[in-house]
Amino acid sequence: MVSENNTLNEKYVKNYGELTSLSIEEQKPFVEYAGIDKYPVLSGEKININIFSKYDGDYSALEGYEDIVYKVFIKLDNEEYEEITKGYTRPIPVIEEFSLHYDKRLEAGLYEILIFIKKANSIGQYNSKYGDYDNYYSFKFNCYNSFNREYKISEDLPGNVVNNGLAVEDEDYIYYVNRIGDIYGASSDYLYKIKKNKAEDKLYNLNTKLLEDRVWNLNLVDNWIYYSNWINPFKRGIFKVDINGNHGKLIVNEPVRNMVVHGNWIYYIRMTNYYSIEKNNIYKISIDGSCRIQLTQDAVEDMVVLGNWIYYINELDHYKIYRIKIDGSNREKICDDETLFMAVYDKSIYYSNYEDGCKLYEISVDGKGKEKLVDDKVSFINAYENEIYYVNESDNGSLYQLNKNSRKKVKITNMKGSNITILKDWIYYGGNFFKI
């Protein structure tokens, strides 16, 4: 046993990596993510601890790095740390996920895992009572006697996910990503809120900045806003703040896309640091960040979660639409059309068919009844009830509304934009709100 008589020196802060110009020899390894293999953990169960690491420096570099080693500890509540590894592990290739089994049955309480990492066959740059190391990482998880927690999640449309989830709402406010003309990189993408004027069925002119962080993929859960951050390659992850923009917390430190909270899990595309797209797979992580599970081996462009299914564009099969169950089972192809954009609503998938000039098509979620809806060249798509909203590239990127029953088209705005976020009474598009 190792007694925790004092904390680590403050200068040895947890390092999530940084973009540097250091040579490979000068760079340090760091743990990007560590977690356990199940959620929730119940009293009497055993766990595996999974660890994934990288080096500082070139964000896409794969070769030339030394192997790494770990030293891992565990403790329950205020008890002493127990060293699981009995010294450092065997050398492990960087970017290879390492799994460590803890062969003791857990009892109810709050556990903490402490991980030290350094280059194999080298002396670490820092020292503590736990020995030498280059970086360290810690996380906590709960073990329960029983678990029946249910989260109150905003009922966002599935199509908002593939449109980067730029707005969510509650009874009184809309929380949104403040964009300027919908131009990537031209706006700060800070988190704002604007109050609803329910008496006059409109929005007040005054908005409030909540967070100076570059945010996407907004989800409202129990008065918390979950979001993805993409400020730079080493500071991309899933975070949460309360609805006033306070008490921010990191859930997972890795770049993500199409993030959505569903039940007790967060589903997302994990964007890797490689030039190859083959690692851009779908993952789910428990809402507390303690358990991460890979769901696909396919490289994924866009994804939507609807009910017990995940619908996604499979890059490895020439951008065809697939689906899997939310537990990763029952993988199947929906259609053979090459797809650039899609949205899913109710029992239908709406998509731009690249093989037919990016025209708008509809197909059922089980792959039946394919039908062309309009001859317009379409990019971003969203849908609600009998209305389909799309960016019409045949009309200079204007926003259109199509009634799927009557096939009547209405131009909403000439403004050229991209992501379409649908709320109860509003569409957020091009940095502006439009009444629907």
Coordinates of C-alpha atoms in Angstrom, one line a residue, residues 282-284 293-298 308-311 322-333:
I282 CA -18.4 5.8 -33.1
Y283 CA -18.0 5.6 -29.3
K284 CA -20.2 6.0 -26.4
I293 CA -16.9 1.8 -25.3
Q294 CA -16.1 1.6 -29.0
L295 CA -19.2 0.8 -31.1
T296 CA -18.0 0.6 -34.7
Q297 CA -14.9 -0.3 -36.7
D298 CA -16.3 1.8 -39.6
N308 CA -32.3 2.2 -30.2
W309 CA -30.5 2.8 -33.5
I310 CA -27.5 4.8 -34.7
Y311 CA -27.6 5.8 -38.3
Y322 CA -25.6 2.2 -42.3
R323 CA -27.1 1.6 -39.0
I324 CA -26.3 -0.3 -35.8
K325 CA -28.0 -0.7 -32.4
I326 CA -26.9 1.6 -29.6
D327 CA -25.0 -1.4 -28.1
G328 CA -23.0 -1.8 -31.3
S329 CA -24.9 -4.9 -32.6
N330 CA -26.9 -5.6 -35.7
R331 CA -24.8 -3.6 -38.2
E332 CA -26.5 -3.3 -41.5
K333 CA -26.4 -1.2 -44.7

